[in-house]
mmCIF file of C-alpha atoms in Angstrom:
data_model
loop_
_atom_site.group_PDB
_atom_site.id
_atom_site.type_symbol
_atom_site.label_atom_id
_atom_site.label_comp_id
_atom_site.label_asym_id
_atom_site.label_seq_id
_atom_site.Cartn_x
_atom_site.Cartn_y
_atom_site.Cartn_z
ATOM 1 C CA ASP A 176 0.051 -0.328 -0.253
ATOM 2 C CA GLU A 177 1.245 3.511 -0.573
ATOM 3 C CA SER A 178 0.199 4.654 3.146
ATOM 4 C CA GLU A 179 2.828 1.948 4.411
ATOM 5 C CA LEU A 180 5.417 3.643 1.904
ATOM 6 C CA LEU A 181 4.827 6.801 3.210
ATOM 7 C CA THR A 182 5.059 5.863 6.881
ATOM 8 C CA VAL A 183 8.421 5.959 8.776
ATOM 9 C CA PRO A 184 8.641 2.937 11.213
ATOM 10 C CA ASP A 185 9.235 4.469 14.754
ATOM 11 C CA GLY A 186 12.523 4.460 16.185
ATOM 12 C CA TRP A 187 14.132 4.142 12.347
ATOM 13 C CA LYS A 188 17.247 6.367 12.217
ATOM 14 C CA GLU A 189 19.661 7.491 9.122
ATOM 15 C CA PRO A 190 22.814 5.726 9.474
ATOM 16 C CA ALA A 191 25.825 7.192 10.312
ATOM 17 C CA PHE A 192 28.452 9.120 7.621
ATOM 18 C CA THR A 193 31.695 6.936 7.464
ATOM 19 C CA ARG A 194 34.718 7.143 5.903
ATOM 20 C CA GLU A 195 33.707 4.125 3.916
ATOM 21 C CA ASP A 196 31.342 6.683 1.913
ATOM 22 C CA ASN A 197 33.812 9.276 1.294
ATOM 23 C CA PRO A 198 37.280 7.544 1.092
ATOM 24 C CA LYS A 199 38.611 10.199 -0.852
ATOM 25 C CA GLY A 200 37.793 13.119 1.551
ATOM 26 C CA LEU A 201 37.003 16.481 0.638
ATOM 27 C CA LEU A 202 38.618 18.243 -2.741
ATOM 28 C CA GLU A 203 39.226 21.928 -1.248
ATOM 29 C CA GLU A 204 39.884 23.615 2.091
ATOM 30 C CA SER A 205 36.806 25.105 3.426
ATOM 31 C CA SER A 206 36.715 27.465 6.691
ATOM 32 C CA PHE A 207 33.961 29.680 8.561
ATOM 33 C CA ALA A 208 34.874 32.560 10.974
ATOM 34 C CA THR A 209 32.661 34.345 13.619
ATOM 35 C CA LEU A 210 33.192 37.359 16.269
ATOM 36 C CA PHE A 211 32.596 37.067 19.969
ATOM 37 C CA PRO A 212 32.012 39.948 22.209
ATOM 38 C CA LYS A 213 34.409 40.753 24.796
ATOM 39 C CA TYR A 214 32.682 39.205 27.815
ATOM 40 C CA ARG A 215 32.926 35.667 26.630
ATOM 41 C CA GLU A 216 36.594 35.879 25.913
ATOM 42 C CA ALA A 217 37.516 34.287 29.528
ATOM 43 C CA TYR A 218 35.267 31.523 29.191
ATOM 44 C CA LEU A 219 36.121 30.221 25.801
ATOM 45 C CA ARG A 220 40.043 30.697 26.704
ATOM 46 C CA GLU A 221 38.998 27.710 29.561
ATOM 47 C CA CYS A 222 36.764 25.856 27.145
ATOM 48 C CA TRP A 223 38.752 25.614 23.806
ATOM 49 C CA PRO A 224 41.141 22.878 24.493
ATOM 50 C CA LEU A 225 37.838 20.882 24.904
ATOM 51 C CA VAL A 226 36.091 22.603 21.874
ATOM 52 C CA GLN A 227 39.420 21.485 19.611
ATOM 53 C CA LYS A 228 38.840 17.844 20.893
ATOM 54 C CA ALA A 229 35.516 17.299 20.028
ATOM 55 C CA LEU A 230 36.452 19.027 16.562
ATOM 56 C CA GLY A 231 39.525 16.993 16.062
ATOM 57 C CA GLU A 232 37.228 13.743 16.496
ATOM 58 C CA HIS A 233 35.669 14.913 13.235
ATOM 59 C CA PHE A 234 39.152 16.082 11.546
ATOM 60 C CA VAL A 235 38.123 19.879 11.992
ATOM 61 C CA ASN A 236 40.724 22.528 12.976
ATOM 62 C CA ALA A 237 39.473 25.353 15.551
ATOM 63 C CA THR A 238 41.683 28.585 16.291
ATOM 64 C CA LEU A 239 41.078 31.139 18.917
ATOM 65 C CA ASP A 240 42.096 34.425 17.870
ATOM 66 C CA LEU A 241 42.218 36.548 21.259
ATOM 67 C CA ILE A 242 43.523 39.863 19.422
ATOM 68 C CA GLU A 243 40.952 39.888 17.127
ATOM 69 C CA GLY A 244 38.390 38.156 19.019
ATOM 70 C CA SER A 245 37.131 35.744 16.771
ATOM 71 C CA MET A 246 36.746 31.999 16.198
ATOM 72 C CA THR A 247 37.801 30.075 13.165
ATOM 73 C CA VAL A 248 37.162 26.420 12.201
ATOM 74 C CA THR A 249 38.831 25.119 8.612
ATOM 75 C CA THR A 250 38.799 21.493 7.027
ATOM 76 C CA THR A 251 41.599 19.300 6.946
ATOM 77 C CA LYS A 252 42.997 16.652 4.238
ATOM 78 C CA LYS A 253 41.740 14.022 6.704
ATOM 79 C CA THR A 254 38.306 15.524 6.679
ATOM 80 C CA PHE A 255 35.569 12.982 5.265
ATOM 81 C CA ASP A 256 32.240 14.254 6.538
ATOM 82 C CA PRO A 257 31.047 17.543 4.131
ATOM 83 C CA TYR A 258 28.558 18.250 6.753
ATOM 84 C CA ALA A 259 31.216 18.259 9.700
ATOM 85 C CA ILE A 260 32.106 22.085 8.580
ATOM 86 C CA ILE A 261 28.524 23.497 8.758
ATOM 87 C CA ARG A 262 28.219 21.616 12.219
ATOM 88 C CA ALA A 263 31.603 22.965 13.440
ATOM 89 C CA ARG A 264 30.530 26.575 12.210
ATOM 90 C CA ASP A 265 27.089 26.113 14.001
ATOM 91 C CA LEU A 266 29.253 25.223 17.125
ATOM 92 C CA ILE A 267 31.181 28.504 17.071
ATOM 93 C CA LYS A 268 28.095 30.317 16.720
ATOM 94 C CA LEU A 269 26.366 29.095 19.476
ATOM 95 C CA LEU A 270 29.437 29.574 21.670
ATOM 96 C CA ALA A 271 29.746 33.311 20.686
ATOM 97 C CA ARG A 272 25.555 33.501 21.899
ATOM 98 C CA SER A 273 26.765 32.337 25.459
ATOM 99 C CA VAL A 274 25.240 28.625 24.933
ATOM 100 C CA PRO A 275 27.356 26.860 27.452
ATOM 101 C CA PHE A 276 29.865 24.137 25.996
ATOM 102 C CA GLU A 277 27.940 21.337 27.211
ATOM 103 C CA GLN A 278 24.976 21.985 25.372
ATOM 104 C CA ALA A 279 26.828 23.735 22.022
ATOM 105 C CA VAL A 280 28.818 20.211 21.761
ATOM 106 C CA ARG A 281 25.432 18.576 20.819
ATOM 107 C CA ILE A 282 25.277 20.211 17.604
ATOM 108 C CA LEU A 283 27.815 17.650 16.173
ATOM 109 C CA GLN A 284 25.166 15.024 16.848
ATOM 110 C CA ASP A 285 23.429 13.936 13.618
ATOM 111 C CA ASP A 286 19.699 14.407 15.115
ATOM 112 C CA ILE A 287 20.277 18.063 16.647
ATOM 113 C CA ALA A 288 19.897 20.568 14.781
ATOM 114 C CA CYS A 289 20.292 24.741 16.060
ATOM 115 C CA ASP A 290 18.148 27.902 15.153
ATOM 116 C CA ILE A 291 19.483 31.530 16.044
ATOM 117 C CA ILE A 292 16.579 33.609 16.105
ATOM 118 C CA LYS A 293 16.928 37.505 15.385
ATOM 119 C CA ILE A 294 14.814 39.290 17.478
ATOM 120 C CA GLY A 295 15.828 42.957 18.001
ATOM 121 C CA SER A 296 14.310 44.285 15.204
ATOM 122 C CA LEU A 297 10.982 43.269 15.787
ATOM 123 C CA VAL A 298 10.121 45.862 18.106
ATOM 124 C CA ARG A 299 10.449 49.147 17.644
ATOM 125 C CA LYS A 300 10.574 50.801 21.024
ATOM 126 C CA ARG A 301 13.572 49.705 23.655
ATOM 127 C CA ASP A 302 10.816 49.172 26.527
ATOM 128 C CA THR A 303 8.444 47.321 24.758
ATOM 129 C CA PHE A 304 11.222 44.917 23.642
ATOM 130 C CA ILE A 305 12.394 44.296 27.131
ATOM 131 C CA LYS A 306 9.066 43.771 28.494
ATOM 132 C CA ARG A 307 8.642 41.192 25.821
ATOM 133 C CA ARG A 308 11.616 39.679 26.146
ATOM 134 C CA GLY A 309 11.318 38.901 29.900
ATOM 135 C CA ARG A 310 7.714 37.638 28.923
ATOM 136 C CA LEU A 311 9.298 35.080 26.781
ATOM 137 C CA LEU A 312 11.604 34.196 29.985
ATOM 138 C CA GLY A 313 8.769 34.477 32.370
ATOM 139 C CA PRO A 314 8.954 34.860 36.326
ATOM 140 C CA LYS A 315 12.286 32.920 37.524
ATOM 141 C CA GLY A 316 12.437 31.491 33.810
ATOM 142 C CA SER A 317 9.311 28.949 34.366
ATOM 143 C CA THR A 318 7.892 29.909 30.687
ATOM 144 C CA LEU A 319 10.981 28.858 29.164
ATOM 145 C CA LYS A 320 11.317 25.700 31.047
ATOM 146 C CA ALA A 321 8.626 24.929 30.221
ATOM 147 C CA LEU A 322 8.922 25.713 26.854
ATOM 148 C CA GLU A 323 12.151 23.597 26.740
ATOM 149 C CA LEU A 324 10.309 20.283 28.049
ATOM 150 C CA LEU A 325 7.713 20.354 25.448
ATOM 151 C CA THR A 326 9.927 21.107 22.691
ATOM 152 C CA ASN A 327 13.123 19.189 23.626
ATOM 153 C CA CYS A 328 15.341 21.753 23.053
ATOM 154 C CA TYR A 329 17.470 24.067 24.912
ATOM 155 C CA ILE A 330 16.613 27.553 24.619
ATOM 156 C CA MET A 331 19.042 30.743 25.407
ATOM 157 C CA VAL A 332 17.525 33.989 25.483
ATOM 158 C CA GLN A 333 20.487 36.395 25.556
ATOM 159 C CA GLY A 334 20.583 40.125 24.150
ATOM 160 C CA ASN A 335 19.175 40.624 20.982
ATOM 161 C CA THR A 336 18.810 36.915 19.863
ATOM 162 C CA VAL A 337 17.392 33.777 20.932
ATOM 163 C CA SER A 338 19.414 30.473 20.487
ATOM 164 C CA ALA A 339 17.717 27.095 19.816
ATOM 165 C CA LEU A 340 19.304 23.993 20.040
ATOM 166 C CA GLY A 341 17.424 20.568 19.858
ATOM 167 C CA PRO A 342 15.077 18.643 17.248
ATOM 168 C CA PHE A 343 13.876 20.061 14.035
ATOM 169 C CA SER A 344 10.320 19.587 15.016
ATOM 170 C CA GLY A 345 11.118 21.135 18.452
ATOM 171 C CA LEU A 346 12.798 24.038 16.811
ATOM 172 C CA LYS A 347 10.294 24.931 14.363
ATOM 173 C CA GLU A 348 7.674 24.811 17.554
ATOM 174 C CA VAL A 349 10.239 27.240 19.458
ATOM 175 C CA ARG A 350 10.928 29.866 16.302
ATOM 176 C CA LYS A 351 7.059 30.188 16.245
ATOM 177 C CA VAL A 352 6.720 30.852 19.569
ATOM 178 C CA VAL A 353 9.375 33.410 19.904
ATOM 179 C CA LEU A 354 7.535 35.492 17.074
ATOM 180 C CA ASP A 355 4.230 35.025 18.540
ATOM 181 C CA THR A 356 5.631 36.663 21.833
ATOM 182 C CA MET A 357 7.435 39.696 19.792
ATOM 183 C CA LYS A 358 4.300 40.372 18.290
ATOM 184 C CA ASN A 359 2.762 40.677 21.792
ATOM 185 C CA ILE A 360 0.515 37.290 22.042
ATOM 186 C CA HIS A 361 1.606 35.487 25.271
ATOM 187 C CA PRO A 362 3.430 32.566 25.354
ATOM 188 C CA ILE A 363 0.749 30.444 27.586
ATOM 189 C CA TYR A 364 -0.972 30.443 24.832
ATOM 190 C CA ASN A 365 0.980 28.746 22.649
ATOM 191 C CA ILE A 366 2.026 26.531 25.468
ATOM 192 C CA LYS A 367 -1.183 25.160 25.784
ATOM 193 C CA THR A 368 -1.563 24.100 22.171
ATOM 194 C CA LEU A 369 1.575 22.003 22.412
ATOM 195 C CA MET A 370 0.502 20.182 25.469
ATOM 196 C CA ILE A 371 -2.481 19.469 23.893
ATOM 197 C CA LYS A 372 -0.535 18.215 20.463
ATOM 198 C CA ARG A 373 1.649 16.213 22.993
ATOM 199 C CA GLU A 374 -1.403 14.145 24.526
ATOM 200 C CA LEU A 375 -2.828 13.787 20.826
ATOM 201 C CA SER A 376 0.343 12.278 19.649
ATOM 202 C CA LYS A 377 0.081 9.700 22.302
ATOM 203 C CA ASP A 378 -3.218 8.184 20.587
ATOM 204 C CA PRO A 379 -2.341 6.475 17.683
ATOM 205 C CA GLU A 380 -6.163 6.476 15.980
ATOM 206 C CA LEU A 381 -5.771 10.399 16.066
ATOM 207 C CA ARG A 382 -2.446 10.550 14.499
ATOM 208 C CA SER A 383 -4.111 10.462 10.892
ATOM 209 C CA GLN A 384 -7.028 12.920 11.934
ATOM 210 C CA SER A 385 -7.285 16.504 11.484
ATOM 211 C CA TRP A 386 -6.303 18.111 15.201
ATOM 212 C CA GLU A 387 -8.124 21.604 14.814
ATOM 213 C CA ARG A 388 -11.274 20.681 16.691
ATOM 214 C CA PHE A 389 -9.245 19.869 19.959
ATOM 215 C CA LEU A 390 -6.701 22.815 20.011
ATOM 216 C CA PRO A 391 -8.179 26.135 21.501
ATOM 217 C CA LYS A 392 -8.847 28.931 19.968
ATOM 218 C CA PHE A 393 -7.698 32.506 21.201
ATOM 219 C CA LYS A 394 -9.927 35.517 20.352
ATOM 220 C CA ARG A 395 -7.879 38.713 20.526
ATOM 221 C CA LYS A 396 -9.444 41.379 22.726
ATOM 222 C CA ASN A 397 -8.858 45.283 22.818
ATOM 223 C CA LEU A 398 -9.241 46.483 26.331
ATOM 224 C CA LYS A 399 -8.233 49.835 25.759
ATOM 225 C CA LYS A 400 -9.524 52.083 23.215
ATOM 226 C CA ARG A 401 -7.217 54.400 21.467
ATOM 227 C CA LYS A 402 -7.550 58.118 23.087
ATOM 228 C CA GLU A 403 -8.892 60.922 20.852
ATOM 229 C CA PRO A 404 -6.777 63.980 20.515
ATOM 230 C CA LYS A 405 -7.803 67.191 22.276
ATOM 231 C CA LYS A 406 -7.098 69.399 19.290
ATOM 232 C CA LYS A 407 -9.204 67.747 16.090
ATOM 233 C CA ASN A 408 -7.655 69.100 12.767
ATOM 234 C CA THR A 409 -11.141 68.999 10.522
ATOM 235 C CA LYS A 410 -10.392 69.555 6.867
ATOM 236 C CA LYS A 411 -11.673 72.297 5.241
ATOM 237 C CA GLU A 412 -14.279 72.198 2.378
ATOM 238 C CA TYR A 413 -12.374 72.449 -0.632
ATOM 239 C CA THR A 414 -13.151 75.646 -2.970
ATOM 240 C CA PRO A 415 -11.829 76.210 -6.268
ATOM 241 C CA PHE A 416 -11.141 80.092 -5.483
ATOM 242 C CA PRO A 417 -7.624 81.263 -3.990
ATOM 243 C CA PRO A 418 -7.900 82.551 -0.405
ATOM 244 C CA PRO A 419 -8.379 86.447 0.089
ATOM 245 C CA GLN A 420 -5.241 88.130 0.355
ATOM 246 C CA PRO A 421 -4.037 89.768 3.746
ATOM 247 C CA GLU A 422 -4.183 93.385 4.266
ATOM 248 C CA SER A 423 -0.856 94.922 4.733
ATOM 249 C CA GLN A 424 0.349 97.696 7.330
ATOM 250 C CA ILE A 425 -0.598 100.605 4.673
ATOM 251 C CA ASP A 426 -4.004 99.400 4.040
ATOM 252 C CA LYS A 427 -4.511 99.037 7.957
ATOM 253 C CA GLU A 428 -3.295 102.389 8.485
ATOM 254 C CA LEU A 429 -5.777 103.749 5.755
ATOM 255 C CA ALA A 430 -8.810 101.946 6.845
ATOM 256 C CA SER A 431 -8.039 103.215 10.630
ATOM 257 C CA GLY A 432 -7.139 106.846 9.136
ATOM 258 C CA GLU A 433 -3.572 106.698 10.876
ATOM 259 C CA TYR A 434 -1.849 107.306 7.592
ATOM 260 C CA PHE A 435 -3.301 110.544 7.356
ATOM 261 C CA LEU A 436 -1.444 111.696 10.626
ATOM 262 C CA LYS A 437 1.394 113.897 11.189
ATOM 263 C CA GLU A 438 4.636 112.176 12.637
ATOM 264 C CA ARG A 439 4.056 114.237 16.120
ATOM 265 C CA GLN A 440 0.311 112.995 15.852
ATOM 266 C CA LYS A 441 1.363 109.438 15.581
ATOM 267 C CA LYS A 442 4.039 109.166 18.279
ATOM 268 C CA ARG A 443 1.407 110.954 20.912
ATOM 269 C CA LYS A 444 -1.180 107.969 20.003
ATOM 270 C CA GLN A 445 1.897 105.466 20.471
ATOM 271 C CA VAL A 446 2.497 106.853 23.911
ATOM 272 C CA GLN A 447 -1.457 106.626 25.060
ATOM 273 C CA GLU A 448 -1.596 103.491 23.793
ATOM 274 C CA ILE A 449 1.444 102.545 25.992
ATOM 275 C CA LYS A 450 0.202 104.548 29.069
ATOM 276 C CA ALA A 451 -3.086 102.780 28.729
ATOM 277 C CA LYS A 452 -1.652 99.513 28.681
ATOM 278 C CA GLN A 453 0.495 100.043 31.992
ATOM 279 C CA ALA A 454 -2.301 101.751 33.684
ATOM 280 C CA ASP A 455 -4.269 98.403 32.979
ATOM 281 C CA ALA A 456 -1.281 96.254 34.218
ATOM 282 C CA VAL A 457 -1.297 98.481 37.239
ATOM 283 C CA LYS A 458 -5.157 98.091 37.977
ATOM 284 C CA ARG A 459 -4.993 94.389 37.566
ATOM 285 C CA ARG A 460 -1.473 94.089 39.891
ATOM 286 C CA GLN A 461 -3.595 96.398 42.561
ATOM 287 C CA GLU A 462 -6.975 94.194 42.471
ATOM 288 C CA GLU A 463 -4.337 91.250 43.011
ATOM 289 C CA ARG A 464 -2.741 92.439 46.318
ATOM 290 C CA ASN A 465 -6.236 93.567 47.745
ATOM 291 C CA LYS A 466 -7.398 89.974 47.031
ATOM 292 C CA ALA A 467 -5.483 89.141 50.609
ATOM 293 C CA PHE A 468 -7.273 92.018 52.919
ATOM 294 C CA ILE A 469 -10.786 90.761 51.799
ATOM 295 C CA PRO A 470 -11.801 88.450 54.621
ATOM 296 C CA PRO A 471 -13.728 85.427 53.700
ATOM 297 C CA LYS A 472 -17.357 84.800 53.904
ATOM 298 C CA GLU A 473 -18.574 83.560 57.096
ATOM 299 C CA LYS A 474 -20.357 80.307 57.429
ATOM 300 C CA THR A 475 -24.162 80.692 58.239
ATOM 301 C CA VAL A 476 -24.648 79.593 62.066
ATOM 302 C CA VAL A 477 -27.294 77.058 62.137
ATOM 303 C CA LYS A 478 -29.725 77.223 65.222
ATOM 304 C CA THR A 479 -30.263 74.381 66.960
ATOM 305 C CA LYS A 480 -33.788 73.594 67.852
ATOM 306 C CA LYS A 481 -34.344 73.537 71.552
ATOM 307 C CA ALA A 482 -34.936 70.200 73.371
ATOM 308 C CA SER A 483 -38.360 70.074 74.566
ATOM 309 C CA THR A 484 -39.005 70.647 78.018
ATOM 310 C CA GLU A 485 -42.456 69.776 78.295
ATOM 311 C CA LYS A 486 -42.813 66.401 80.540
ATOM 312 C CA LYS A 487 -45.844 64.889 81.811
ATOM 313 C CA ILE A 488 -46.292 66.244 85.121
ATOM 314 C CA ASP A 489 -47.699 64.197 88.377
ATOM 315 C CA ILE A 490 -49.709 66.194 90.323
ATOM 316 C CA GLU A 491 -50.812 63.967 92.823
ATOM 317 C CA ALA A 492 -47.201 63.581 93.734
ATOM 318 C CA ILE A 493 -46.298 66.796 94.026
ATOM 319 C CA LYS A 494 -49.518 67.342 96.697
ATOM 320 C CA GLU A 495 -48.195 64.468 99.010
ATOM 321 C CA LYS A 496 -45.072 65.918 99.336
ATOM 322 C CA VAL A 497 -46.266 69.450 100.135
ATOM 323 C CA LYS A 498 -48.618 67.377 102.933
ATOM 324 C CA ASN A 499 -45.639 65.936 104.356
ATOM 325 C CA ALA A 500 -43.519 68.855 104.341
ATOM 326 C CA LYS A 501 -46.512 70.765 106.413
ATOM 327 C CA LYS A 502 -47.055 67.773 109.115
ATOM 328 C CA LYS A 503 -42.731 68.519 109.802
ATOM 329 C CA LYS A 504 -41.585 70.976 111.775
ATOM 330 C CA LEU A 505 -38.274 73.110 110.191
ATOM 331 C CA GLY A 506 -35.210 71.367 112.012
ATOM 332 C CA ALA A 507 -37.158 68.547 113.666
ATOM 333 C CA LEU A 508 -36.459 64.903 113.410
ATOM 334 C CA PRO A 509 -38.393 62.480 111.980
ATOM 335 C CA GLU A 510 -41.012 60.342 114.250
ATOM 336 C CA GLU A 511 -38.570 57.091 113.869
ATOM 337 C CA GLU A 512 -35.623 58.714 114.851
ATOM 338 C CA VAL A 513 -37.498 60.429 118.050
ATOM 339 C CA LYS A 514 -38.662 57.066 119.055
ATOM 340 C CA LEU A 515 -35.158 55.381 119.041
ATOM 341 C CA LYS A 516 -33.943 58.084 121.124
ATOM 342 C CA MET A 517 -36.534 58.033 123.875
ATOM 343 C CA SER A 518 -35.819 54.363 123.846
ATOM 344 C CA ALA A 519 -32.010 54.817 124.536
ATOM 345 C CA ASP A 520 -32.761 57.454 127.342
ATOM 346 C CA GLU A 521 -35.316 54.820 129.255
ATOM 347 C CA LYS A 522 -32.370 52.058 129.173
ATOM 348 C CA LYS A 523 -29.813 54.428 130.756
ATOM 349 C CA LYS A 524 -32.064 55.672 133.624
ATOM 350 C CA LYS A 525 -32.908 51.922 134.216
ATOM 351 C CA LYS A 526 -29.262 51.117 134.667
ATOM 352 C CA LYS A 527 -28.631 54.095 137.002
#
């Protein structure tokens, strides 16, 4: 069946390129060079013996020029793999873009590729560029870590570039996410889509079907409307006639009658106008000074309503009090106290 011919069996790998495939080697020497920034000099000096050892296995020479600030890779007579020099070129490019040697050396494998995405020119303003680049990293690098796990790629965000290292299918997804982030689409939407795709790929029945019905569709919302300008420039109606010619100084003087005045009269008129302006200015200044002496308006006092003192008076209770007061003599003791005194005096007499 044609369907069986088109499908690739699981776990299939292309056989490695050996010396038997190209026993005579290469006809000409080819080389690539790349510059590196000053801050990478110390790291490259330390790891350069490891770089030379890794490239020596593929019979490729590597030289580090610290004066010029460049790295160069060249083929030799023993080099049999024509693609080895391309991988060596990618290796020195990744090292220049701050990728550690442990990750960059993986580019020499057959099933690993790299992609250096330039993001510096995608956004005009520097502030927005920094914000969107930070959005790609996420809080404490969590967004970048999630993207690495889903795509099986190593991603390094440095300066104006994003370096990715991994399989071809993962690099395609990384490039899409990075470019969408720079276009103000949050990476979490693409991460959700990748997570759904990974789950769907596990099901053998759904591999040959379309996944559009399962993937989320995110609508873009413009929350903030564009602010309208304070001064709106309205276009004037088109007229075929030219605008009227402005009046000259002589025309204005003729209209007001100043043209026919003598020089003395003109000077006198100018002096009067100056004096009038000065008088107005003095008057305005005086009014501003007098404002400090104008007393503020007093607030109107609101009269509080007197509490109603009218209470119900118990007339019978007052009458009883008056009767009791009449019975008693002024300064006299009450009856109970008098009886107690009498009994106390009798007891004293009996004791005697």
